[in-house]
Each structure stands twice: as C-alpha cells, then as structure tokens.
PDB file of C-alpha atoms in Angstrom:
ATOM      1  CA  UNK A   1     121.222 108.952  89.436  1.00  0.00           C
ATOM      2  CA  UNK A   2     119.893 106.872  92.299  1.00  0.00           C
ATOM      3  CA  UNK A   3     119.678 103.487  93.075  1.00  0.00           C
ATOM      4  CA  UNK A   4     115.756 104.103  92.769  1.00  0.00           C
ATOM      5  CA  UNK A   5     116.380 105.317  89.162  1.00  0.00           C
ATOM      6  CA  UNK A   6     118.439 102.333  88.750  1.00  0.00           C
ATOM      7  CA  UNK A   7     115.974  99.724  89.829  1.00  0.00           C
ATOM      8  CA  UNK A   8     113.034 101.158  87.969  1.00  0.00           C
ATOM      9  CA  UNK A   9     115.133 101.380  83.925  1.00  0.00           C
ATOM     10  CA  UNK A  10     115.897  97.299  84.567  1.00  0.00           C
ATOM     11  CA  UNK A  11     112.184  96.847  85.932  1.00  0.00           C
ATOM     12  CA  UNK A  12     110.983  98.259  82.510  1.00  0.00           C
ATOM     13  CA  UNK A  13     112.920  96.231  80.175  1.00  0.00           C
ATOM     14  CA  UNK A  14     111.167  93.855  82.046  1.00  0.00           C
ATOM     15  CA  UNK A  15     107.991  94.877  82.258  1.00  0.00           C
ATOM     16  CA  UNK A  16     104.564  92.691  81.605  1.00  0.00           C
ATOM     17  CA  UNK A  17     101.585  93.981  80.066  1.00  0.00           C
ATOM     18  CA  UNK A  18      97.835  92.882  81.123  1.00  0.00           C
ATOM     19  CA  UNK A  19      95.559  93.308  77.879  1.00  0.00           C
ATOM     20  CA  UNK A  20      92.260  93.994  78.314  1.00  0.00           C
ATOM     21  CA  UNK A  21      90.107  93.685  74.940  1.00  0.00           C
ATOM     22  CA  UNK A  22      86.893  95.915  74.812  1.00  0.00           C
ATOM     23  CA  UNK A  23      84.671  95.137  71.974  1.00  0.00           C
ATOM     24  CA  UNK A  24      85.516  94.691  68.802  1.00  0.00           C
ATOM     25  CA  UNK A  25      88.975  96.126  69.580  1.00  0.00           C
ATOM     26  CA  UNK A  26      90.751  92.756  69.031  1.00  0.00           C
ATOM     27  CA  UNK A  27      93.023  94.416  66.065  1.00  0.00           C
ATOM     28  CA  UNK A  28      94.191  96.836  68.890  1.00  0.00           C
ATOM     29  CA  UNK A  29      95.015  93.666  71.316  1.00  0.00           C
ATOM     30  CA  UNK A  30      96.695  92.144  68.788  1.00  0.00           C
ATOM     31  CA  UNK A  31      98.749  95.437  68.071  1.00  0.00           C
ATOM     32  CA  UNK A  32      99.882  95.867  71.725  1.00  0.00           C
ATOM     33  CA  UNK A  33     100.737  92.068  72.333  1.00  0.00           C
ATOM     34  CA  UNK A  34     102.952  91.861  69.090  1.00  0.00           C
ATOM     35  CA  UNK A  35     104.287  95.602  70.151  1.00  0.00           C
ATOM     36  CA  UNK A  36     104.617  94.743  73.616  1.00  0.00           C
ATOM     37  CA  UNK A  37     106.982  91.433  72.870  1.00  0.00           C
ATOM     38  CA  UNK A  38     108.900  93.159  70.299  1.00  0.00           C
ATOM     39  CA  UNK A  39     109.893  95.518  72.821  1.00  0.00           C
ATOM     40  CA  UNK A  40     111.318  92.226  75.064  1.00  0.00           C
ATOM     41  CA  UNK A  41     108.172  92.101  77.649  1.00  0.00           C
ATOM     42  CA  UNK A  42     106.148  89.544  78.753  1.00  0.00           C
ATOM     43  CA  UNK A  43     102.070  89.473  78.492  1.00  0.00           C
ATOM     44  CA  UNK A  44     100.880  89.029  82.283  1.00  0.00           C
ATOM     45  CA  UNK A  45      98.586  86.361  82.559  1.00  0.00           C
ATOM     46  CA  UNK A  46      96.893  87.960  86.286  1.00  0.00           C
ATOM     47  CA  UNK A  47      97.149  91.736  87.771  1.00  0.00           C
ATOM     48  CA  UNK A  48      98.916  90.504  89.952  1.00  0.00           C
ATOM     49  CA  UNK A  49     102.097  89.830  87.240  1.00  0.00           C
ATOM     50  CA  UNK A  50     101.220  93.013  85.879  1.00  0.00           C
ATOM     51  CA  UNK A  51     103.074  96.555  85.753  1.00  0.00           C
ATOM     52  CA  UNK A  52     101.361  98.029  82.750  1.00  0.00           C
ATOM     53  CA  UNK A  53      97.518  97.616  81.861  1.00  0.00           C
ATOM     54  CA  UNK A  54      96.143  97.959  78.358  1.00  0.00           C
ATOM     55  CA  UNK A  55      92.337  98.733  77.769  1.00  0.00           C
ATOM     56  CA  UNK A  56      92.710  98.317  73.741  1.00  0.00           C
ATOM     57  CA  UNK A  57      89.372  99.884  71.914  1.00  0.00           C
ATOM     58  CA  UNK A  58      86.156 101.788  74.132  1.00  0.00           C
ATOM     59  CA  UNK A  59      84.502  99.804  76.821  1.00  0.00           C
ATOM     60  CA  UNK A  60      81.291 100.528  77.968  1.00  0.00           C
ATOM     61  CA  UNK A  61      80.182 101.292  81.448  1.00  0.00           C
ATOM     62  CA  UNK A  62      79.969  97.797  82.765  1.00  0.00           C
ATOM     63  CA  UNK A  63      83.601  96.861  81.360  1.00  0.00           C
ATOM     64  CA  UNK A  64      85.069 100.032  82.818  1.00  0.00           C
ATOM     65  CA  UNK A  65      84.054  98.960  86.036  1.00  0.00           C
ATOM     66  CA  UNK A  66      85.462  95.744  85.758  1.00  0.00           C
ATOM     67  CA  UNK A  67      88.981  97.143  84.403  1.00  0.00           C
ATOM     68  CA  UNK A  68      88.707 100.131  87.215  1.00  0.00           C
ATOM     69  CA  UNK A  69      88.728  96.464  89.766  1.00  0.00           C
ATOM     70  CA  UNK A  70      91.439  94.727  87.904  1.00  0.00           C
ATOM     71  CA  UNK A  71      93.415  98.146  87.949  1.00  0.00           C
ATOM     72  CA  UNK A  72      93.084  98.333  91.920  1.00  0.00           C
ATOM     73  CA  UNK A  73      94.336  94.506  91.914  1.00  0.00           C
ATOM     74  CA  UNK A  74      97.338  95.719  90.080  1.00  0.00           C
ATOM     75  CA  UNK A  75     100.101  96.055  92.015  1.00  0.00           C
ATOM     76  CA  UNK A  76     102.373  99.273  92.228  1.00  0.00           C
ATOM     77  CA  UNK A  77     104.630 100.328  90.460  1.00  0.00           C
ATOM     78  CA  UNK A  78     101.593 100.109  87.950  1.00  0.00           C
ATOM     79  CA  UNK A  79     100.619 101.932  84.618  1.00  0.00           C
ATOM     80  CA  UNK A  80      97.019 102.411  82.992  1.00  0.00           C
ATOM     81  CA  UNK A  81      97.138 103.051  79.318  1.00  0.00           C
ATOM     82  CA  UNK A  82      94.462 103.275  76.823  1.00  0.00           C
ATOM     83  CA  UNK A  83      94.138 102.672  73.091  1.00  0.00           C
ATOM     84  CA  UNK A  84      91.868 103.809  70.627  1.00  0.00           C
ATOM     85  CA  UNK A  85      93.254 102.543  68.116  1.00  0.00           C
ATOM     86  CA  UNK A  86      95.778 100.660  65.822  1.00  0.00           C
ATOM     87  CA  UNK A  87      98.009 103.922  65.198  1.00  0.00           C
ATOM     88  CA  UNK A  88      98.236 104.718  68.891  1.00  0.00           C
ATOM     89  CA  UNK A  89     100.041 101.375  69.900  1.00  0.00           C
ATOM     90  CA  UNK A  90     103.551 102.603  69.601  1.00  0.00           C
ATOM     91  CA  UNK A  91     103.200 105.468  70.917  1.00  0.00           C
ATOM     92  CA  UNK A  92     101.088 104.440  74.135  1.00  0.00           C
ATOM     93  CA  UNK A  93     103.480 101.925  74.659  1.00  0.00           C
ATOM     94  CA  UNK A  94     106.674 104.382  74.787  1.00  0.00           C
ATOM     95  CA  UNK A  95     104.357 106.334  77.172  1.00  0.00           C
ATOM     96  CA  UNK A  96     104.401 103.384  79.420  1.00  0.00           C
ATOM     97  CA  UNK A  97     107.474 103.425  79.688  1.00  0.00           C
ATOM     98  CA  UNK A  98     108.506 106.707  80.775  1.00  0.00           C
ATOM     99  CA  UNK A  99     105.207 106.957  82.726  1.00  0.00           C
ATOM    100  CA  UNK A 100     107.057 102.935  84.446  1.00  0.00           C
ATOM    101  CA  UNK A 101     110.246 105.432  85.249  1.00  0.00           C
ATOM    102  CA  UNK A 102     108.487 108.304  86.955  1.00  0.00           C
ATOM    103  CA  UNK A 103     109.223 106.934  90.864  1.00  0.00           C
ATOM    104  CA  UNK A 104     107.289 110.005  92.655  1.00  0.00           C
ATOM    105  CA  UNK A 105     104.352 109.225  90.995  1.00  0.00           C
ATOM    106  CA  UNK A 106     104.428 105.355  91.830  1.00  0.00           C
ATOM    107  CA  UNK A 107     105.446 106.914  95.485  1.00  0.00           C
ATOM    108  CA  UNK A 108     101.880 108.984  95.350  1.00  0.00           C
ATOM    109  CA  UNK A 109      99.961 106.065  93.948  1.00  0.00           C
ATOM    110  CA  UNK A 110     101.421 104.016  96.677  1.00  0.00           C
ATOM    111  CA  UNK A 111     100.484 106.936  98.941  1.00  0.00           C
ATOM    112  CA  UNK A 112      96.828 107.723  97.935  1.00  0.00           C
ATOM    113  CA  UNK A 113      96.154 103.887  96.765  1.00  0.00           C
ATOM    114  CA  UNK A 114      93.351 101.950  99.607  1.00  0.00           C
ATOM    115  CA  UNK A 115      94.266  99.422 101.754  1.00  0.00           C
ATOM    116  CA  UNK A 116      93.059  96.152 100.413  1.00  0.00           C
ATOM    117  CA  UNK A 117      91.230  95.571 103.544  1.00  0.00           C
ATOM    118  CA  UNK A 118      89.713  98.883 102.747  1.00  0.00           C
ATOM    119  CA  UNK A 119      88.489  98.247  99.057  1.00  0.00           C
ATOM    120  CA  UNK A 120      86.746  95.105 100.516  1.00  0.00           C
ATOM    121  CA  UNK A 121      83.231  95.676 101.548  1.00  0.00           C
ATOM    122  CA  UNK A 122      81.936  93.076 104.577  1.00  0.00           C
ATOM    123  CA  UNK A 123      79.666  91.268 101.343  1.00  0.00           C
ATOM    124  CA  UNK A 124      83.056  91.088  99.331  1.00  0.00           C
ATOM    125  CA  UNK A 125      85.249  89.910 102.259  1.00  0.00           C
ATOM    126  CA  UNK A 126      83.191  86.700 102.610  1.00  0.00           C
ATOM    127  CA  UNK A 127      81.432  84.299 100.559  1.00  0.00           C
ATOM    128  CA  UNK A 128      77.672  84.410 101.344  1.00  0.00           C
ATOM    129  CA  UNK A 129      76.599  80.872 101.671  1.00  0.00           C
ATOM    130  CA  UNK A 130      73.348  81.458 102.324  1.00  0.00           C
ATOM    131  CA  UNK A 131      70.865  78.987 103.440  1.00  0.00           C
ATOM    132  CA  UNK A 132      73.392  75.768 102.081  1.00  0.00           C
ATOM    133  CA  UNK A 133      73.090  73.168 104.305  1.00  0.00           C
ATOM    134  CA  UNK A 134      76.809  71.711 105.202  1.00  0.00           C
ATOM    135  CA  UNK A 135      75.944  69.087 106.810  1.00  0.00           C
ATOM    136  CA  UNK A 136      75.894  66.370 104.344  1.00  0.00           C
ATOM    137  CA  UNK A 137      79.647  67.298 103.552  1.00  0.00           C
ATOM    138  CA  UNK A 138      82.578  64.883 104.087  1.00  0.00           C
ATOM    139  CA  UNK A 139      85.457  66.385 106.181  1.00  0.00           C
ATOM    140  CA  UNK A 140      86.811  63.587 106.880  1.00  0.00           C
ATOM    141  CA  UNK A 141      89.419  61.396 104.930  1.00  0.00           C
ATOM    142  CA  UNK A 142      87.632  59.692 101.821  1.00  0.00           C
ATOM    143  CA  UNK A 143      88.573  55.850 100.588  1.00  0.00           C
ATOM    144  CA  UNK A 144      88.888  56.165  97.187  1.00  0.00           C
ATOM    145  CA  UNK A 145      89.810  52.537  96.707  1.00  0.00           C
ATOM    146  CA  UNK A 146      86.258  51.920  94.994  1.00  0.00           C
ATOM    147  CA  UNK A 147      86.086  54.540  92.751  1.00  0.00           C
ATOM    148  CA  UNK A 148      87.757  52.717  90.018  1.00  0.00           C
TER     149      UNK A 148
END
C-alpha cells in the first residue's frame, strides 16, 4: 500500500459532490445531497471544489452540453456519476467512491484530459466587446463624497 493509496482513502472521506438537477429530477437531488452528507461529504458549491459530479434524472441535449463543460472545469482526481433515479442513489454513490480510489485512472484522465488553454477557443478566451464605445468610462479615482 502506497502513499498514493494512502492519500486518495483520506481524500474520499472527504470528498464534495457537485449536483446537477435535470428536469424534474429534484427527488433524485434531494436523494444524493441527503446521501452524500450522511456519508460525511460536503456539497461543492463550484467545479472547481468538486471531486464527484452528480447529473440526478435525464437531461436533454442542451443540458448535457452544459454538464459535459462543467465536467471539463472539474478538476482531477474527478468522478462523473449519473442517476436515474431514487433507488440508484446509494449505490451510485458507493461507486464514487471506489471509482475516487482507482489512481491509474485519475493518472489517464490527467493524461488524455486538454489543456485549458486548449479547450478555449480564440471567441471563448476573450470577451467580445464589440462596437462599445469606452470612452465615456472613468479610470480614474472617483469622489464619492457627494453621493450621499
């Protein structure tokens, strides 16, 4: 038993979930957040605070693609699981955890996973301002003394 192997059983007991709630599946969320802190870990508020992520009920296509971007925010070691339903919770949850333990495949998600830099398009990379006009914007220090 490594120090690896060591590191990743005290990262699980540890371990903070990221819910995602697909339509009408807000039994299932409910399920894996009670589930989740009965089992002593947190509910991440961002990916990034996230090791496991949660898609409870079906999305559709235009949810998928937003949980397929929150899952490349996540960072490794990370788990995907999904729910169907109520009766899965337990089980998908004790899934997590072994899948939390398995260090060679966190080691090939690290491996195969894109750069950020490369996931970025040039459109994402930068905000597109457009035709604003800047000019009329203060940069300077502001007296606030007559606001009141």
């Amino acid at each position: 038993m490594g120090v690896r192997s060591a590191i990743a059983r005290l990262a699980v007991r540890h371990a903070h979930v990221l819910v995602v709630e697909a339509p009408g599946g807000w039994c299932i969320r409910a399920g894996v957040e009670r589930a989740a802190l009965e089992r002593g870990w947190g509910l991440a508020l961002s990916p990034a605070d996230a090791d496991v992520l949660a898609v409870c009920g079906t999305p559709g296509t235009d949810l998928d693609e937003a949980i397929e971007q929150v899952w490349q925010q996540l960072p490794g070691p990370r788990v995907r699981i999904d729910v169907h339903a109520r009766d899965e919770v337990a089980s998908r949850l004790e899934q997590a955890h072994h899948l939390l333990l398995d260090t060679e495949q966190h080691q090939s998600d690290a491996h195969d996973r894109p750069a950020a830099s490369e996931s970025l398009s040039d459109e994402d990379a930068g905000m597109d301002h457009g035709n604003m006009d800047h000019s009329e914007m203060d940069h300077g220090n502001t007296d606030h003394s007559e606001m009141d």
